[in-house]
mmCIF file of C-alpha atoms in Angstrom:
data_model
loop_
_atom_site.group_PDB
_atom_site.id
_atom_site.type_symbol
_atom_site.label_atom_id
_atom_site.label_comp_id
_atom_site.label_asym_id
_atom_site.label_seq_id
_atom_site.Cartn_x
_atom_site.Cartn_y
_atom_site.Cartn_z
ATOM 1 C CA UNK S 1 0.000 0.000 0.000
ATOM 2 C CA UNK S 2 1.319 3.421 -0.880
ATOM 3 C CA UNK S 3 0.216 6.579 0.877
ATOM 4 C CA UNK S 4 0.054 10.164 -0.323
ATOM 5 C CA UNK S 5 -0.082 11.344 3.320
ATOM 6 C CA UNK S 6 2.357 9.189 5.314
ATOM 7 C CA UNK S 7 2.146 11.459 8.365
ATOM 8 C CA UNK S 8 -1.646 11.508 8.524
ATOM 9 C CA UNK S 9 -2.910 10.922 12.067
ATOM 10 C CA UNK S 10 -5.880 8.578 12.287
ATOM 11 C CA UNK S 11 -7.738 7.631 15.453
ATOM 12 C CA UNK S 12 -9.582 4.313 15.331
ATOM 13 C CA UNK S 13 -12.327 3.772 17.920
ATOM 14 C CA UNK S 14 -12.988 0.141 18.768
ATOM 15 C CA UNK S 15 -10.954 -2.803 20.037
ATOM 16 C CA UNK S 16 -12.684 -5.547 18.046
ATOM 17 C CA UNK S 17 -11.638 -7.163 14.786
ATOM 18 C CA UNK S 18 -12.528 -4.177 12.604
ATOM 19 C CA UNK S 19 -10.722 -1.683 14.803
ATOM 20 C CA UNK S 20 -7.643 -3.889 15.177
ATOM 21 C CA UNK S 21 -7.453 -4.706 11.478
ATOM 22 C CA UNK S 22 -7.949 -1.104 10.354
ATOM 23 C CA UNK S 23 -5.338 0.149 12.823
ATOM 24 C CA UNK S 24 -2.789 -2.405 11.639
ATOM 25 C CA UNK S 25 -3.290 -1.671 7.957
ATOM 26 C CA UNK S 26 -3.151 2.081 8.547
ATOM 27 C CA UNK S 27 0.096 1.700 10.499
ATOM 28 C CA UNK S 28 1.549 -0.507 7.795
ATOM 29 C CA UNK S 29 0.656 2.195 5.271
ATOM 30 C CA UNK S 30 2.614 4.861 7.120
ATOM 31 C CA UNK S 31 -0.081 6.630 9.102
ATOM 32 C CA UNK S 32 0.280 7.806 12.674
ATOM 33 C CA UNK S 33 -2.351 5.623 14.366
ATOM 34 C CA UNK S 34 -4.036 5.722 17.754
ATOM 35 C CA UNK S 35 -6.369 2.854 18.601
ATOM 36 C CA UNK S 36 -8.834 3.765 21.342
ATOM 37 C CA UNK S 37 -11.160 1.280 22.990
ATOM 38 C CA UNK S 38 -13.737 1.746 25.729
ATOM 39 C CA UNK S 39 -12.634 -1.370 27.600
ATOM 40 C CA UNK S 40 -10.167 -4.124 26.822
ATOM 41 C CA UNK S 41 -9.415 -5.643 23.447
ATOM 42 C CA UNK S 42 -11.958 -8.115 22.045
ATOM 43 C CA UNK S 43 -14.412 -7.528 24.898
ATOM 44 C CA UNK S 44 -17.337 -6.857 22.546
ATOM 45 C CA UNK S 45 -19.004 -8.769 19.741
ATOM 46 C CA UNK S 46 -15.689 -10.026 18.350
ATOM 47 C CA UNK S 47 -14.999 -11.875 21.578
ATOM 48 C CA UNK S 48 -18.323 -13.704 21.522
ATOM 49 C CA UNK S 49 -18.583 -14.773 17.901
ATOM 50 C CA UNK S 50 -18.983 -18.217 16.378
ATOM 51 C CA UNK S 51 -16.289 -16.849 14.008
ATOM 52 C CA UNK S 52 -17.068 -19.136 11.082
ATOM 53 C CA UNK S 53 -15.023 -18.149 7.996
ATOM 54 C CA UNK S 54 -17.274 -18.628 4.997
ATOM 55 C CA UNK S 55 -19.208 -17.360 2.003
ATOM 56 C CA UNK S 56 -21.856 -20.022 2.408
ATOM 57 C CA UNK S 57 -25.290 -19.823 0.806
ATOM 58 C CA UNK S 58 -26.902 -17.489 -1.713
ATOM 59 C CA UNK S 59 -25.405 -13.985 -1.858
ATOM 60 C CA UNK S 60 -25.087 -11.142 -4.326
ATOM 61 C CA UNK S 61 -22.104 -11.333 -6.643
ATOM 62 C CA UNK S 62 -20.514 -8.283 -4.989
ATOM 63 C CA UNK S 63 -20.891 -9.641 -1.472
ATOM 64 C CA UNK S 64 -19.728 -13.125 -2.429
ATOM 65 C CA UNK S 65 -16.625 -11.634 -4.069
ATOM 66 C CA UNK S 66 -15.872 -9.568 -0.973
ATOM 67 C CA UNK S 67 -16.138 -12.634 1.250
ATOM 68 C CA UNK S 68 -13.892 -14.682 -1.044
ATOM 69 C CA UNK S 69 -11.274 -11.941 -0.781
ATOM 70 C CA UNK S 70 -11.780 -11.993 2.972
ATOM 71 C CA UNK S 71 -11.116 -15.730 3.265
ATOM 72 C CA UNK S 72 -8.089 -15.367 0.999
ATOM 73 C CA UNK S 73 -6.603 -12.807 3.406
ATOM 74 C CA UNK S 74 -6.818 -15.303 6.261
ATOM 75 C CA UNK S 75 -4.988 -17.887 4.192
ATOM 76 C CA UNK S 76 -2.307 -15.324 3.399
ATOM 77 C CA UNK S 77 -2.041 -14.427 7.068
ATOM 78 C CA UNK S 78 -1.485 -18.053 8.103
ATOM 79 C CA UNK S 79 1.133 -18.453 5.377
ATOM 80 C CA UNK S 80 3.130 -15.519 6.768
ATOM 81 C CA UNK S 81 2.329 -16.263 10.430
ATOM 82 C CA UNK S 82 2.621 -20.064 10.811
ATOM 83 C CA UNK S 83 1.988 -19.817 14.551
ATOM 84 C CA UNK S 84 -1.526 -18.528 13.814
ATOM 85 C CA UNK S 85 -2.592 -21.966 12.582
ATOM 86 C CA UNK S 86 -3.241 -22.737 16.226
ATOM 87 C CA UNK S 87 -6.207 -20.334 16.231
ATOM 88 C CA UNK S 88 -7.055 -20.040 12.510
ATOM 89 C CA UNK S 89 -7.969 -23.333 10.881
ATOM 90 C CA UNK S 90 -9.539 -24.479 7.634
ATOM 91 C CA UNK S 91 -10.887 -27.967 8.207
ATOM 92 C CA UNK S 92 -14.173 -27.420 6.408
ATOM 93 C CA UNK S 93 -17.758 -26.894 7.505
ATOM 94 C CA UNK S 94 -20.956 -28.911 7.195
ATOM 95 C CA UNK S 95 -24.562 -27.737 7.097
ATOM 96 C CA UNK S 96 -27.921 -29.361 6.535
ATOM 97 C CA UNK S 97 -31.539 -28.310 6.251
ATOM 98 C CA UNK S 98 -34.242 -28.323 8.898
ATOM 99 C CA UNK S 99 -37.076 -30.890 8.672
ATOM 100 C CA UNK S 100 -39.421 -30.074 5.805
ATOM 101 C CA UNK S 101 -36.802 -27.958 4.021
ATOM 102 C CA UNK S 102 -34.063 -28.674 1.500
ATOM 103 C CA UNK S 103 -30.545 -27.439 0.818
ATOM 104 C CA UNK S 104 -30.482 -28.720 -2.768
ATOM 105 C CA UNK S 105 -31.039 -25.205 -4.129
ATOM 106 C CA UNK S 106 -28.290 -23.838 -1.885
ATOM 107 C CA UNK S 107 -25.938 -26.538 -3.130
ATOM 108 C CA UNK S 108 -26.801 -25.775 -6.756
ATOM 109 C CA UNK S 109 -26.251 -22.040 -6.175
ATOM 110 C CA UNK S 110 -22.848 -22.589 -4.581
ATOM 111 C CA UNK S 111 -21.706 -24.937 -7.332
ATOM 112 C CA UNK S 112 -22.982 -22.627 -10.072
ATOM 113 C CA UNK S 113 -20.915 -19.754 -8.658
ATOM 114 C CA UNK S 114 -17.748 -21.803 -8.314
ATOM 115 C CA UNK S 115 -17.836 -22.091 -4.539
ATOM 116 C CA UNK S 116 -16.278 -25.326 -3.308
ATOM 117 C CA UNK S 117 -19.297 -27.346 -2.243
ATOM 118 C CA UNK S 118 -19.709 -31.113 -1.902
ATOM 119 C CA UNK S 119 -23.017 -32.925 -1.459
ATOM 120 C CA UNK S 120 -22.664 -35.659 1.168
ATOM 121 C CA UNK S 121 -25.207 -38.434 1.485
ATOM 122 C CA UNK S 122 -26.150 -39.347 5.029
ATOM 123 C CA UNK S 123 -24.433 -42.734 4.710
ATOM 124 C CA UNK S 124 -21.148 -41.031 3.730
ATOM 125 C CA UNK S 125 -20.984 -38.419 6.498
ATOM 126 C CA UNK S 126 -18.565 -40.408 8.667
ATOM 127 C CA UNK S 127 -16.062 -40.658 5.819
ATOM 128 C CA UNK S 128 -16.090 -36.887 5.229
ATOM 129 C CA UNK S 129 -16.525 -35.612 8.793
ATOM 130 C CA UNK S 130 -15.930 -38.340 11.385
ATOM 131 C CA UNK S 131 -16.667 -35.900 14.209
ATOM 132 C CA UNK S 132 -20.292 -35.539 13.038
ATOM 133 C CA UNK S 133 -23.152 -37.804 14.099
ATOM 134 C CA UNK S 134 -24.540 -39.053 10.779
ATOM 135 C CA UNK S 135 -27.889 -39.912 12.366
ATOM 136 C CA UNK S 136 -28.458 -36.220 13.157
ATOM 137 C CA UNK S 137 -27.978 -35.191 9.523
ATOM 138 C CA UNK S 138 -31.030 -34.576 7.330
ATOM 139 C CA UNK S 139 -32.193 -37.618 5.377
ATOM 140 C CA UNK S 140 -31.487 -35.820 2.090
ATOM 141 C CA UNK S 141 -27.846 -35.335 3.119
ATOM 142 C CA UNK S 142 -25.670 -32.326 3.840
ATOM 143 C CA UNK S 143 -23.392 -29.773 2.219
ATOM 144 C CA UNK S 144 -19.694 -29.912 3.046
ATOM 145 C CA UNK S 145 -17.582 -26.857 2.207
ATOM 146 C CA UNK S 146 -13.934 -27.975 2.400
ATOM 147 C CA UNK S 147 -12.487 -24.469 2.187
ATOM 148 C CA UNK S 148 -14.304 -22.993 5.172
ATOM 149 C CA UNK S 149 -12.875 -22.643 8.652
ATOM 150 C CA UNK S 150 -12.810 -20.629 11.863
ATOM 151 C CA UNK S 151 -10.792 -18.085 13.817
ATOM 152 C CA UNK S 152 -10.581 -17.605 17.565
ATOM 153 C CA UNK S 153 -10.849 -13.833 17.946
ATOM 154 C CA UNK S 154 -9.608 -13.497 21.553
ATOM 155 C CA UNK S 155 -6.318 -14.973 20.312
ATOM 156 C CA UNK S 156 -6.180 -13.186 16.973
ATOM 157 C CA UNK S 157 -7.070 -9.586 17.873
ATOM 158 C CA UNK S 158 -4.207 -9.082 20.371
ATOM 159 C CA UNK S 159 -1.790 -10.347 17.704
ATOM 160 C CA UNK S 160 -3.093 -7.795 15.204
ATOM 161 C CA UNK S 161 -2.793 -5.002 17.754
ATOM 162 C CA UNK S 162 0.689 -6.082 18.835
ATOM 163 C CA UNK S 163 1.837 -5.941 15.229
ATOM 164 C CA UNK S 164 0.223 -2.526 14.827
ATOM 165 C CA UNK S 165 2.099 -1.292 17.901
ATOM 166 C CA UNK S 166 5.346 -2.755 16.578
ATOM 167 C CA UNK S 167 4.703 -0.752 13.396
ATOM 168 C CA UNK S 168 4.274 2.471 15.388
ATOM 169 C CA UNK S 169 0.642 2.583 16.517
ATOM 170 C CA UNK S 170 -0.423 3.723 19.983
ATOM 171 C CA UNK S 171 -3.179 2.040 22.004
ATOM 172 C CA UNK S 172 -5.402 3.600 24.649
ATOM 173 C CA UNK S 173 -7.565 0.975 26.349
ATOM 174 C CA UNK S 174 -10.192 1.344 29.086
ATOM 175 C CA UNK S 175 -10.955 4.822 27.767
ATOM 176 C CA UNK S 176 -14.618 4.750 28.781
ATOM 177 C CA UNK S 177 -17.351 6.299 26.657
ATOM 178 C CA UNK S 178 -15.390 7.523 23.619
ATOM 179 C CA UNK S 179 -17.153 9.977 21.321
ATOM 180 C CA UNK S 180 -16.290 11.429 17.939
ATOM 181 C CA UNK S 181 -15.350 15.101 18.272
ATOM 182 C CA UNK S 182 -17.134 17.022 15.513
ATOM 183 C CA UNK S 183 -16.479 20.754 15.226
ATOM 184 C CA UNK S 184 -18.044 22.939 12.524
ATOM 185 C CA UNK S 185 -19.312 19.774 10.850
ATOM 186 C CA UNK S 186 -15.866 18.161 10.588
ATOM 187 C CA UNK S 187 -14.515 15.202 12.585
ATOM 188 C CA UNK S 188 -11.401 16.529 14.297
ATOM 189 C CA UNK S 189 -10.685 13.757 16.788
ATOM 190 C CA UNK S 190 -12.270 12.020 19.765
ATOM 191 C CA UNK S 191 -13.332 12.798 23.307
ATOM 192 C CA UNK S 192 -12.403 10.152 25.860
ATOM 193 C CA UNK S 193 -14.611 9.182 28.756
ATOM 194 C CA UNK S 194 -12.461 11.386 30.992
ATOM 195 C CA UNK S 195 -13.230 14.405 28.827
ATOM 196 C CA UNK S 196 -9.752 14.487 27.300
ATOM 197 C CA UNK S 197 -9.696 15.525 23.669
ATOM 198 C CA UNK S 198 -7.395 13.846 21.152
ATOM 199 C CA UNK S 199 -7.067 15.483 17.772
ATOM 200 C CA UNK S 200 -6.592 13.706 14.451
ATOM 201 C CA UNK S 201 -6.869 14.182 10.700
ATOM 202 C CA UNK S 202 -9.335 11.303 10.336
ATOM 203 C CA UNK S 203 -11.464 9.190 12.691
ATOM 204 C CA UNK S 204 -12.708 5.635 12.158
ATOM 205 C CA UNK S 205 -15.760 4.469 14.106
ATOM 206 C CA UNK S 206 -15.565 0.684 14.562
ATOM 207 C CA UNK S 207 -17.606 0.063 17.697
ATOM 208 C CA UNK S 208 -19.795 -2.825 16.552
ATOM 209 C CA UNK S 209 -23.423 -2.665 17.601
ATOM 210 C CA UNK S 210 -22.947 0.827 19.051
ATOM 211 C CA UNK S 211 -22.168 2.373 15.659
ATOM 212 C CA UNK S 212 -25.786 3.249 14.670
ATOM 213 C CA UNK S 213 -26.502 5.050 17.961
ATOM 214 C CA UNK S 214 -23.189 6.896 17.865
ATOM 215 C CA UNK S 215 -23.840 8.027 14.312
ATOM 216 C CA UNK S 216 -27.413 8.983 15.188
ATOM 217 C CA UNK S 217 -26.009 11.310 17.859
ATOM 218 C CA UNK S 218 -24.192 13.057 15.002
ATOM 219 C CA UNK S 219 -27.350 13.287 12.893
ATOM 220 C CA UNK S 220 -26.542 10.325 10.625
ATOM 221 C CA UNK S 221 -29.009 7.475 10.179
ATOM 222 C CA UNK S 222 -27.803 3.959 9.444
ATOM 223 C CA UNK S 223 -30.586 1.335 9.411
ATOM 224 C CA UNK S 224 -29.951 -1.157 12.152
ATOM 225 C CA UNK S 225 -30.980 -4.692 13.048
ATOM 226 C CA UNK S 226 -28.488 -5.193 15.853
ATOM 227 C CA UNK S 227 -29.887 -7.636 18.362
ATOM 228 C CA UNK S 228 -29.046 -9.243 21.673
ATOM 229 C CA UNK S 229 -27.205 -12.534 21.310
ATOM 230 C CA UNK S 230 -24.915 -14.925 23.138
ATOM 231 C CA UNK S 231 -22.445 -17.718 22.609
ATOM 232 C CA UNK S 232 -21.810 -20.591 24.957
ATOM 233 C CA UNK S 233 -18.275 -21.797 25.626
ATOM 234 C CA UNK S 234 -18.102 -25.382 26.869
ATOM 235 C CA UNK S 235 -15.648 -27.045 29.167
ATOM 236 C CA UNK S 236 -12.958 -29.042 27.317
ATOM 237 C CA UNK S 237 -14.383 -32.060 25.501
ATOM 238 C CA UNK S 238 -12.769 -35.475 25.299
ATOM 239 C CA UNK S 239 -13.489 -35.893 21.571
ATOM 240 C CA UNK S 240 -11.708 -34.192 18.691
ATOM 241 C CA UNK S 241 -13.918 -31.772 16.785
ATOM 242 C CA UNK S 242 -12.529 -30.180 13.620
ATOM 243 C CA UNK S 243 -15.558 -29.453 11.446
ATOM 244 C CA UNK S 244 -17.572 -26.263 11.839
ATOM 245 C CA UNK S 245 -21.251 -27.201 12.006
ATOM 246 C CA UNK S 246 -24.165 -24.973 11.049
ATOM 247 C CA UNK S 247 -27.229 -27.090 11.776
ATOM 248 C CA UNK S 248 -30.915 -26.232 12.226
ATOM 249 C CA UNK S 249 -30.681 -26.170 16.019
ATOM 250 C CA UNK S 250 -27.063 -25.366 16.842
ATOM 251 C CA UNK S 251 -23.833 -24.032 15.369
ATOM 252 C CA UNK S 252 -20.598 -25.568 16.648
ATOM 253 C CA UNK S 253 -16.936 -24.777 16.231
ATOM 254 C CA UNK S 254 -13.852 -25.857 18.156
ATOM 255 C CA UNK S 255 -11.412 -23.654 20.065
ATOM 256 C CA UNK S 256 -7.632 -23.963 20.323
ATOM 257 C CA UNK S 257 -7.861 -25.329 23.889
ATOM 258 C CA UNK S 258 -10.282 -28.170 23.167
ATOM 259 C CA UNK S 259 -13.545 -26.436 24.029
ATOM 260 C CA UNK S 260 -16.519 -25.755 21.786
ATOM 261 C CA UNK S 261 -18.305 -22.506 20.964
ATOM 262 C CA UNK S 262 -22.064 -22.883 20.482
ATOM 263 C CA UNK S 263 -24.852 -20.624 19.327
ATOM 264 C CA UNK S 264 -28.202 -20.709 17.550
ATOM 265 C CA UNK S 265 -30.851 -18.285 16.351
ATOM 266 C CA UNK S 266 -33.561 -19.787 18.574
ATOM 267 C CA UNK S 267 -31.365 -19.455 21.659
ATOM 268 C CA UNK S 268 -30.426 -15.873 20.854
ATOM 269 C CA UNK S 269 -34.103 -14.943 20.749
ATOM 270 C CA UNK S 270 -34.436 -15.889 24.433
ATOM 271 C CA UNK S 271 -31.877 -13.337 25.663
ATOM 272 C CA UNK S 272 -33.413 -10.797 28.022
ATOM 273 C CA UNK S 273 -32.214 -7.190 27.944
ATOM 274 C CA UNK S 274 -32.601 -5.764 31.447
ATOM 275 C CA UNK S 275 -33.507 -2.176 32.280
ATOM 276 C CA UNK S 276 -29.891 -1.394 33.149
ATOM 277 C CA UNK S 277 -28.721 -2.622 29.738
ATOM 278 C CA UNK S 278 -27.322 -5.920 31.009
ATOM 279 C CA UNK S 279 -28.183 -9.247 29.393
ATOM 280 C CA UNK S 280 -29.678 -12.360 30.977
ATOM 281 C CA UNK S 281 -29.545 -15.771 29.302
ATOM 282 C CA UNK S 282 -32.102 -18.326 30.573
ATOM 283 C CA UNK S 283 -30.689 -21.541 32.007
ATOM 284 C CA UNK S 284 -33.015 -23.472 29.700
ATOM 285 C CA UNK S 285 -31.334 -21.935 26.654
ATOM 286 C CA UNK S 286 -27.879 -22.887 27.909
ATOM 287 C CA UNK S 287 -28.943 -26.455 28.601
ATOM 288 C CA UNK S 288 -30.776 -26.619 25.282
ATOM 289 C CA UNK S 289 -27.673 -25.639 23.332
ATOM 290 C CA UNK S 290 -25.574 -28.225 25.164
ATOM 291 C CA UNK S 291 -28.093 -30.937 24.355
ATOM 292 C CA UNK S 292 -28.436 -29.925 20.711
ATOM 293 C CA UNK S 293 -24.656 -29.839 20.262
ATOM 294 C CA UNK S 294 -24.288 -33.284 21.803
ATOM 295 C CA UNK S 295 -26.828 -34.664 19.330
ATOM 296 C CA UNK S 296 -24.896 -33.545 16.253
ATOM 297 C CA UNK S 297 -21.478 -34.777 17.422
ATOM 298 C CA UNK S 298 -20.273 -38.324 16.947
ATOM 299 C CA UNK S 299 -20.639 -40.352 20.126
ATOM 300 C CA UNK S 300 -23.013 -37.779 21.637
ATOM 301 C CA UNK S 301 -20.445 -36.557 24.193
ATOM 302 C CA UNK S 302 -21.649 -35.068 27.455
ATOM 303 C CA UNK S 303 -21.104 -31.304 27.279
ATOM 304 C CA UNK S 304 -20.972 -28.853 30.161
ATOM 305 C CA UNK S 305 -20.982 -25.080 30.175
ATOM 306 C CA UNK S 306 -17.875 -23.102 31.044
ATOM 307 C CA UNK S 307 -18.985 -19.555 30.237
ATOM 308 C CA UNK S 308 -21.820 -17.626 28.610
ATOM 309 C CA UNK S 309 -20.957 -14.426 26.740
ATOM 310 C CA UNK S 310 -23.928 -12.191 25.917
ATOM 311 C CA UNK S 311 -24.173 -8.777 24.304
ATOM 312 C CA UNK S 312 -25.012 -6.995 21.084
ATOM 313 C CA UNK S 313 -24.731 -8.746 17.725
ATOM 314 C CA UNK S 314 -24.042 -6.040 15.101
ATOM 315 C CA UNK S 315 -26.312 -6.334 12.056
ATOM 316 C CA UNK S 316 -26.908 -3.493 9.573
ATOM 317 C CA UNK S 317 -30.482 -2.979 8.450
ATOM 318 C CA UNK S 318 -30.068 -4.720 5.101
ATOM 319 C CA UNK S 319 -27.592 -7.308 6.374
ATOM 320 C CA UNK S 320 -24.712 -5.940 4.292
ATOM 321 C CA UNK S 321 -21.532 -4.192 5.458
ATOM 322 C CA UNK S 322 -21.528 -0.439 5.981
ATOM 323 C CA UNK S 323 -18.008 0.772 5.187
ATOM 324 C CA UNK S 324 -16.481 4.058 4.188
ATOM 325 C CA UNK S 325 -16.727 7.811 4.674
ATOM 326 C CA UNK S 326 -19.770 9.281 6.420
ATOM 327 C CA UNK S 327 -21.695 11.673 4.143
ATOM 328 C CA UNK S 328 -21.813 15.206 5.473
ATOM 329 C CA UNK S 329 -19.056 14.765 8.096
ATOM 330 C CA UNK S 330 -15.630 15.114 6.473
ATOM 331 C CA UNK S 331 -12.917 13.171 8.249
ATOM 332 C CA UNK S 332 -15.243 10.488 9.659
ATOM 333 C CA UNK S 333 -15.332 6.877 8.486
ATOM 334 C CA UNK S 334 -17.086 3.795 9.772
ATOM 335 C CA UNK S 335 -16.950 0.036 9.448
ATOM 336 C CA UNK S 336 -20.087 -1.722 10.712
ATOM 337 C CA UNK S 337 -21.068 -5.222 9.699
ATOM 338 C CA UNK S 338 -22.370 -8.609 10.621
ATOM 339 C CA UNK S 339 -19.969 -11.477 9.947
ATOM 340 C CA UNK S 340 -17.088 -9.501 11.380
ATOM 341 C CA UNK S 341 -14.882 -12.563 11.725
ATOM 342 C CA UNK S 342 -14.942 -13.379 8.025
ATOM 343 C CA UNK S 343 -14.693 -9.764 6.873
ATOM 344 C CA UNK S 344 -12.304 -8.452 9.517
ATOM 345 C CA UNK S 345 -9.019 -8.485 7.623
ATOM 346 C CA UNK S 346 -10.283 -7.390 4.218
ATOM 347 C CA UNK S 347 -12.490 -4.519 5.384
ATOM 348 C CA UNK S 348 -9.702 -3.134 7.562
ATOM 349 C CA UNK S 349 -7.309 -3.320 4.631
ATOM 350 C CA UNK S 350 -9.606 -1.715 2.064
ATOM 351 C CA UNK S 351 -10.783 1.045 4.399
ATOM 352 C CA UNK S 352 -7.213 1.865 5.420
ATOM 353 C CA UNK S 353 -6.171 2.157 1.783
ATOM 354 C CA UNK S 354 -9.063 4.518 1.051
ATOM 355 C CA UNK S 355 -8.093 6.734 3.978
ATOM 356 C CA UNK S 356 -4.413 6.773 3.065
ATOM 357 C CA UNK S 357 -4.761 7.312 -0.680
ATOM 358 C CA UNK S 358 -8.058 9.172 -0.918
ATOM 359 C CA UNK S 359 -9.095 6.760 -3.664
ATOM 360 C CA UNK S 360 -12.368 4.869 -3.118
ATOM 361 C CA UNK S 361 -12.124 1.101 -3.502
ATOM 362 C CA UNK S 362 -14.434 -0.272 -6.214
ATOM 363 C CA UNK S 363 -14.792 -3.428 -4.103
ATOM 364 C CA UNK S 364 -16.647 -1.387 -1.473
ATOM 365 C CA UNK S 365 -18.909 0.463 -3.906
ATOM 366 C CA UNK S 366 -22.026 -1.531 -2.929
ATOM 367 C CA UNK S 367 -21.396 -1.158 0.802
ATOM 368 C CA UNK S 368 -20.993 2.551 1.422
ATOM 369 C CA UNK S 369 -22.997 4.453 4.068
ATOM 370 C CA UNK S 370 -24.473 6.800 1.470
ATOM 371 C CA UNK S 371 -26.510 3.967 -0.064
ATOM 372 C CA UNK S 372 -29.147 4.653 2.590
ATOM 373 C CA UNK S 373 -29.596 8.265 1.534
ATOM 374 C CA UNK S 374 -30.195 10.999 4.102
ATOM 375 C CA UNK S 375 -33.895 11.703 4.533
ATOM 376 C CA UNK S 376 -35.264 9.209 2.017
ATOM 377 C CA UNK S 377 -38.146 7.266 3.669
ATOM 378 C CA UNK S 378 -37.605 4.397 1.244
ATOM 379 C CA UNK S 379 -34.096 3.948 2.559
ATOM 380 C CA UNK S 380 -35.091 4.420 6.175
ATOM 381 C CA UNK S 381 -37.639 1.621 5.760
ATOM 382 C CA UNK S 382 -34.719 -0.801 5.548
ATOM 383 C CA UNK S 383 -34.437 -0.500 9.292
ATOM 384 C CA UNK S 384 -37.960 -1.716 9.957
ATOM 385 C CA UNK S 385 -38.616 -4.257 7.208
ATOM 386 C CA UNK S 386 -38.984 -8.008 7.321
ATOM 387 C CA UNK S 387 -35.405 -8.953 6.497
ATOM 388 C CA UNK S 388 -34.309 -11.914 8.598
ATOM 389 C CA UNK S 389 -30.689 -12.063 9.762
ATOM 390 C CA UNK S 390 -28.730 -15.259 9.128
ATOM 391 C CA UNK S 391 -25.668 -16.597 10.866
ATOM 392 C CA UNK S 392 -22.690 -15.558 8.743
#
């Protein structure tokens, strides 16, 4: 990456995957970078993600291409950082349809668009994924995507930030309620929770599910379907699990220390948001996820809960990334998206290059904040429509 302004000072707000990735790529490009986070690194949505690396299912050509680039960046990272293969792995993923539904159309779509997709008959599941209970698979069979994988964000994000620091970036953690400092309509820096002002040439807002509210405070509307969600981390299991599973009742992926991360749409819908903003997960949902995960694993191992992590799950109103400069506020950029694990490296890279060179990336053309318009009711309706989020 080349930069026309190597001394440009950029403040990045947010200690998740988007903030860490953007900070690293900016620092690599020659910018003076300050990464500011309200708490500790990876303590938000990035730290409680199923973190499945994929471009599974039916997507627009532009979004599918972006996700393929995203997966490619992870492969490049592991090639240059061999130690990362402990927490970034590509052992494939398997999915199957709920009773009364079919994945044949999904399989045909993936194959038609060149995505590596294999149809596995129920009788052949053990040969492809020995860690999966074949009896739990739909009678019609399942889709196996050999090129998909997972990343463990609590391991990965500190590595990104450490490399950014080694390249010259500064980090301010536990900064409290950090706000964008806008003066005369221009973003000039940030205001820390203590009231301290830090000035910069550009500011990047990468605060996950808080992005829409923070932009709204500046008079900018971004349609939002952020919801409460949780993942369940099990105690270590005595069976080897390599395959990421996305099944009708539970999603499963392994961790570097032999645990499993579990989630599901039905379980997320049971999360209670208390009056003080805290989140409560019913015991029945925790037990239900453990039971559902046991059913889909070979040998039906007994699973126990180690930790529940609940909070906001960032989802833009139309389900697509929101990346780039904020219309009407020069100097302010944002990166807000579902599927942060998959998109983390590529969005940070492309946004950093835009900031450093001033040249918009054609790859991001379909995902810019200005696609929602300003006061257009048709665009604002995206925030209240019937779009259903999917696990990405």
